[in-house]
């Protein structure tokens, strides 16, 4: 299968190449794509060297699938060009997520909505992905009424510049600033820009994307997203109100048997999910599972996942795997 990775030299693009290798996706020809300044440079994939090509040249090569991680404006401009050539695009930016004509997909939750006609498929926001993986099996059993989520998000979610800022500050070196404030020994209660209602765009993504992915606009969501000085993954404190009461043992069993989830919840031995444990893993880790004793039918839990993997690269590759398994790609035709 011909696979293009657009944004191949970035933090997420590099992770996508790693995940494609590890999961042994059937790549017969890799087409790495990056900005003009990177064209002609070489990257290594499965012990072979590949030259980075331009978007124009990549489209001419007619890849079966193009996995994008190159920013929203690039996706808006270039994804339709690939789609017009018969390529299925899986886009990691926010460009297409809330477009009513595009599917927003987390494979464990709603892969069954995909068809061969879907030529541009949106990969959700990282913090939304890990949350809905845990919410979906519980919603199927108890029906969720409302979710209150506070996030503790890794600097890797901002990119290489943010990682440099953190480590420069840790070493006492002045350098690039991805954030308007120091991040080391600090937390910043702002991710993305503020909107008119006082929420940030990241918070609104979690609210709107959750409803779209779960296919249920009746689920009320409120979010506070926070950047913290860690690597390895995002953490979320999630409070879930159900329409009916639940059995705590059954909740644990549902989560333990749900796809893509590892329950780490042994408080007697101080076992609970942490970003260090999730780093470079594909699963969503759930712990601190307990009843909210302040109101009925309400559960508290703690959800952790590697934002560069399940929150971005792995989810995109899983979408491609699903499409391939259902013979929905690999038959690119000229249009």
PDB file of N, CA, C and O in Angstrom, residues 31-65:
ATOM      1  N   UNK A  31       5.813   7.638   1.135  1.00  0.00           N
ATOM      2  CA  UNK A  31       5.992   8.937   0.488  1.00  0.00           C
ATOM      3  C   UNK A  31       6.024   9.998   1.592  1.00  0.00           C
ATOM      4  O   UNK A  31       4.977  10.487   2.026  1.00  0.00           O
ATOM      5  N   UNK A  32       7.218  10.350   2.073  1.00  0.00           N
ATOM      6  CA  UNK A  32       7.299  11.383   3.116  1.00  0.00           C
ATOM      7  C   UNK A  32       7.191  12.778   2.499  1.00  0.00           C
ATOM      8  O   UNK A  32       7.856  13.086   1.507  1.00  0.00           O
ATOM      9  N   UNK A  33       6.340  13.595   3.100  1.00  0.00           N
ATOM     10  CA  UNK A  33       6.083  14.943   2.587  1.00  0.00           C
ATOM     11  C   UNK A  33       6.338  15.942   3.709  1.00  0.00           C
ATOM     12  O   UNK A  33       5.956  15.714   4.855  1.00  0.00           O
ATOM     13  N   UNK A  34       6.997  17.047   3.360  1.00  0.00           N
ATOM     14  CA  UNK A  34       7.228  18.107   4.352  1.00  0.00           C
ATOM     15  C   UNK A  34       7.304  19.443   3.621  1.00  0.00           C
ATOM     16  O   UNK A  34       7.086  19.521   2.413  1.00  0.00           O
ATOM     17  N   UNK A  35       7.626  20.482   4.360  1.00  0.00           N
ATOM     18  CA  UNK A  35       7.677  21.831   3.784  1.00  0.00           C
ATOM     19  C   UNK A  35       8.811  21.939   2.768  1.00  0.00           C
ATOM     20  O   UNK A  35       9.720  21.101   2.730  1.00  0.00           O
ATOM     21  N   UNK A  36       8.760  23.003   1.977  1.00  0.00           N
ATOM     22  CA  UNK A  36       9.722  23.187   0.876  1.00  0.00           C
ATOM     23  C   UNK A  36      11.169  23.117   1.343  1.00  0.00           C
ATOM     24  O   UNK A  36      12.027  22.569   0.643  1.00  0.00           O
ATOM     25  N   UNK A  37      11.447  23.631   2.552  1.00  0.00           N
ATOM     26  CA  UNK A  37      12.844  23.653   3.026  1.00  0.00           C
ATOM     27  C   UNK A  37      13.386  22.254   3.325  1.00  0.00           C
ATOM     28  O   UNK A  37      14.598  22.046   3.410  1.00  0.00           O
ATOM     29  N   UNK A  38      12.473  21.273   3.490  1.00  0.00           N
ATOM     30  CA  UNK A  38      12.904  19.901   3.793  1.00  0.00           C
ATOM     31  C   UNK A  38      12.951  18.991   2.571  1.00  0.00           C
ATOM     32  O   UNK A  38      13.478  17.877   2.650  1.00  0.00           O
ATOM     33  N   UNK A  39      12.379  19.453   1.450  1.00  0.00           N
ATOM     34  CA  UNK A  39      12.333  18.615   0.242  1.00  0.00           C
ATOM     35  C   UNK A  39      13.753  18.230  -0.185  1.00  0.00           C
ATOM     36  O   UNK A  39      14.646  19.067  -0.224  1.00  0.00           O
ATOM     37  N   UNK A  40      13.946  16.955  -0.474  1.00  0.00           N
ATOM     38  CA  UNK A  40      15.253  16.459  -0.889  1.00  0.00           C
ATOM     39  C   UNK A  40      16.048  15.840   0.243  1.00  0.00           C
ATOM     40  O   UNK A  40      16.958  15.037   0.013  1.00  0.00           O
ATOM     41  N   UNK A  41      15.721  16.211   1.476  1.00  0.00           N
ATOM     42  CA  UNK A  41      16.377  15.581   2.623  1.00  0.00           C
ATOM     43  C   UNK A  41      15.890  14.150   2.756  1.00  0.00           C
ATOM     44  O   UNK A  41      14.849  13.774   2.198  1.00  0.00           O
ATOM     45  N   UNK A  42      16.627  13.341   3.527  1.00  0.00           N
ATOM     46  CA  UNK A  42      16.256  11.936   3.646  1.00  0.00           C
ATOM     47  C   UNK A  42      15.818  11.596   5.065  1.00  0.00           C
ATOM     48  O   UNK A  42      16.313  12.171   6.035  1.00  0.00           O
ATOM     49  N   UNK A  43      14.865  10.663   5.150  1.00  0.00           N
ATOM     50  CA  UNK A  43      14.487  10.101   6.444  1.00  0.00           C
ATOM     51  C   UNK A  43      14.622   8.584   6.344  1.00  0.00           C
ATOM     52  O   UNK A  43      14.649   8.021   5.242  1.00  0.00           O
ATOM     53  N   UNK A  44      14.715   7.934   7.501  1.00  0.00           N
ATOM     54  CA  UNK A  44      14.842   6.477   7.542  1.00  0.00           C
ATOM     55  C   UNK A  44      13.517   5.869   7.988  1.00  0.00           C
ATOM     56  O   UNK A  44      12.912   6.310   8.967  1.00  0.00           O
ATOM     57  N   UNK A  45      13.081   4.861   7.246  1.00  0.00           N
ATOM     58  CA  UNK A  45      11.860   4.123   7.597  1.00  0.00           C
ATOM     59  C   UNK A  45      12.104   2.653   7.316  1.00  0.00           C
ATOM     60  O   UNK A  45      12.417   2.278   6.189  1.00  0.00           O
ATOM     61  N   UNK A  46      12.003   1.830   8.330  1.00  0.00           N
ATOM     62  CA  UNK A  46      12.250   0.393   8.211  1.00  0.00           C
ATOM     63  C   UNK A  46      13.613   0.126   7.549  1.00  0.00           C
ATOM     64  O   UNK A  46      13.717  -0.672   6.605  1.00  0.00           O
ATOM     65  N   UNK A  47      14.625   0.817   8.042  1.00  0.00           N
ATOM     66  CA  UNK A  47      16.024   0.644   7.616  1.00  0.00           C
ATOM     67  C   UNK A  47      16.292   1.062   6.175  1.00  0.00           C
ATOM     68  O   UNK A  47      17.366   0.790   5.630  1.00  0.00           O
ATOM     69  N   UNK A  48      15.311   1.727   5.549  1.00  0.00           N
ATOM     70  CA  UNK A  48      15.527   2.242   4.199  1.00  0.00           C
ATOM     71  C   UNK A  48      15.472   3.761   4.214  1.00  0.00           C
ATOM     72  O   UNK A  48      14.815   4.358   5.058  1.00  0.00           O
ATOM     73  N   UNK A  49      16.174   4.361   3.270  1.00  0.00           N
ATOM     74  CA  UNK A  49      16.198   5.817   3.152  1.00  0.00           C
ATOM     75  C   UNK A  49      15.153   6.277   2.131  1.00  0.00           C
ATOM     76  O   UNK A  49      15.035   5.679   1.052  1.00  0.00           O
ATOM     77  N   UNK A  50      14.405   7.313   2.497  1.00  0.00           N
ATOM     78  CA  UNK A  50      13.405   7.879   1.603  1.00  0.00           C
ATOM     79  C   UNK A  50      13.617   9.389   1.505  1.00  0.00           C
ATOM     80  O   UNK A  50      13.832  10.043   2.525  1.00  0.00           O
ATOM     81  N   UNK A  51      13.551   9.904   0.304  1.00  0.00           N
ATOM     82  CA  UNK A  51      13.682  11.352   0.110  1.00  0.00           C
ATOM     83  C   UNK A  51      12.341  12.037   0.330  1.00  0.00           C
ATOM     84  O   UNK A  51      11.299  11.574  -0.138  1.00  0.00           O
ATOM     85  N   UNK A  52      12.398  13.149   1.046  1.00  0.00           N
ATOM     86  CA  UNK A  52      11.193  13.949   1.272  1.00  0.00           C
ATOM     87  C   UNK A  52      10.807  14.632  -0.033  1.00  0.00           C
ATOM     88  O   UNK A  52      11.654  15.191  -0.735  1.00  0.00           O
ATOM     89  N   UNK A  53       9.519  14.576  -0.357  1.00  0.00           N
ATOM     90  CA  UNK A  53       9.038  15.149  -1.615  1.00  0.00           C
ATOM     91  C   UNK A  53       8.040  16.270  -1.335  1.00  0.00           C
ATOM     92  O   UNK A  53       7.555  16.433  -0.214  1.00  0.00           O
ATOM     93  N   UNK A  54       7.734  17.031  -2.363  1.00  0.00           N
ATOM     94  CA  UNK A  54       6.747  18.103  -2.248  1.00  0.00           C
ATOM     95  C   UNK A  54       5.336  17.529  -2.301  1.00  0.00           C
ATOM     96  O   UNK A  54       5.133  16.381  -2.721  1.00  0.00           O
ATOM     97  N   UNK A  55       4.379  18.333  -1.897  1.00  0.00           N
ATOM     98  CA  UNK A  55       2.972  17.918  -1.971  1.00  0.00           C
ATOM     99  C   UNK A  55       2.590  17.582  -3.408  1.00  0.00           C
ATOM    100  O   UNK A  55       1.928  16.561  -3.670  1.00  0.00           O
ATOM    101  N   UNK A  56       3.006  18.426  -4.329  1.00  0.00           N
ATOM    102  CA  UNK A  56       2.652  18.226  -5.737  1.00  0.00           C
ATOM    103  C   UNK A  56       3.152  16.873  -6.247  1.00  0.00           C
ATOM    104  O   UNK A  56       2.418  16.137  -6.924  1.00  0.00           O
ATOM    105  N   UNK A  57       4.401  16.556  -5.919  1.00  0.00           N
ATOM    106  CA  UNK A  57       4.967  15.277  -6.365  1.00  0.00           C
ATOM    107  C   UNK A  57       4.287  14.099  -5.673  1.00  0.00           C
ATOM    108  O   UNK A  57       4.074  13.043  -6.275  1.00  0.00           O
ATOM    109  N   UNK A  58       3.938  14.290  -4.398  1.00  0.00           N
ATOM    110  CA  UNK A  58       3.267  13.217  -3.658  1.00  0.00           C
ATOM    111  C   UNK A  58       1.914  12.890  -4.274  1.00  0.00           C
ATOM    112  O   UNK A  58       1.548  11.715  -4.415  1.00  0.00           O
ATOM    113  N   UNK A  59       1.163  13.913  -4.668  1.00  0.00           N
ATOM    114  CA  UNK A  59      -0.159  13.701  -5.268  1.00  0.00           C
ATOM    115  C   UNK A  59      -0.034  12.941  -6.588  1.00  0.00           C
ATOM    116  O   UNK A  59      -0.824  12.042  -6.883  1.00  0.00           O
ATOM    117  N   UNK A  60       1.009  13.285  -7.363  1.00  0.00           N
ATOM    118  CA  UNK A  60       1.232  12.600  -8.644  1.00  0.00           C
ATOM    119  C   UNK A  60       1.504  11.105  -8.445  1.00  0.00           C
ATOM    120  O   UNK A  60       1.206  10.284  -9.315  1.00  0.00           O
ATOM    121  N   UNK A  61       2.074  10.743  -7.292  1.00  0.00           N
ATOM    122  CA  UNK A  61       2.397   9.350  -6.994  1.00  0.00           C
ATOM    123  C   UNK A  61       1.166   8.544  -6.579  1.00  0.00           C
ATOM    124  O   UNK A  61       1.247   7.336  -6.411  1.00  0.00           O
ATOM    125  N   UNK A  62       0.033   9.227  -6.400  1.00  0.00           N
ATOM    126  CA  UNK A  62      -1.258   8.607  -6.086  1.00  0.00           C
ATOM    127  C   UNK A  62      -1.187   7.608  -4.917  1.00  0.00           C
ATOM    128  O   UNK A  62      -1.441   6.400  -5.084  1.00  0.00           O
ATOM    129  N   UNK A  63      -0.863   8.103  -3.734  1.00  0.00           N
ATOM    130  CA  UNK A  63      -0.876   7.203  -2.574  1.00  0.00           C
ATOM    131  C   UNK A  63      -2.289   6.706  -2.279  1.00  0.00           C
ATOM    132  O   UNK A  63      -3.276   7.373  -2.597  1.00  0.00           O
ATOM    133  N   UNK A  64      -2.373   5.522  -1.687  1.00  0.00           N
ATOM    134  CA  UNK A  64      -3.674   4.985  -1.281  1.00  0.00           C
ATOM    135  C   UNK A  64      -4.216   5.755  -0.085  1.00  0.00           C
ATOM    136  O   UNK A  64      -5.422   6.000   0.011  1.00  0.00           O
ATOM    137  N   UNK A  65      -3.321   6.108   0.823  1.00  0.00           N
ATOM    138  CA  UNK A  65      -3.721   6.843   2.021  1.00  0.00           C
ATOM    139  C   UNK A  65      -2.666   7.902   2.322  1.00  0.00           C
ATOM    140  O   UNK A  65      -1.472   7.685   2.111  1.00  0.00           O
TER     141      UNK A  65
END
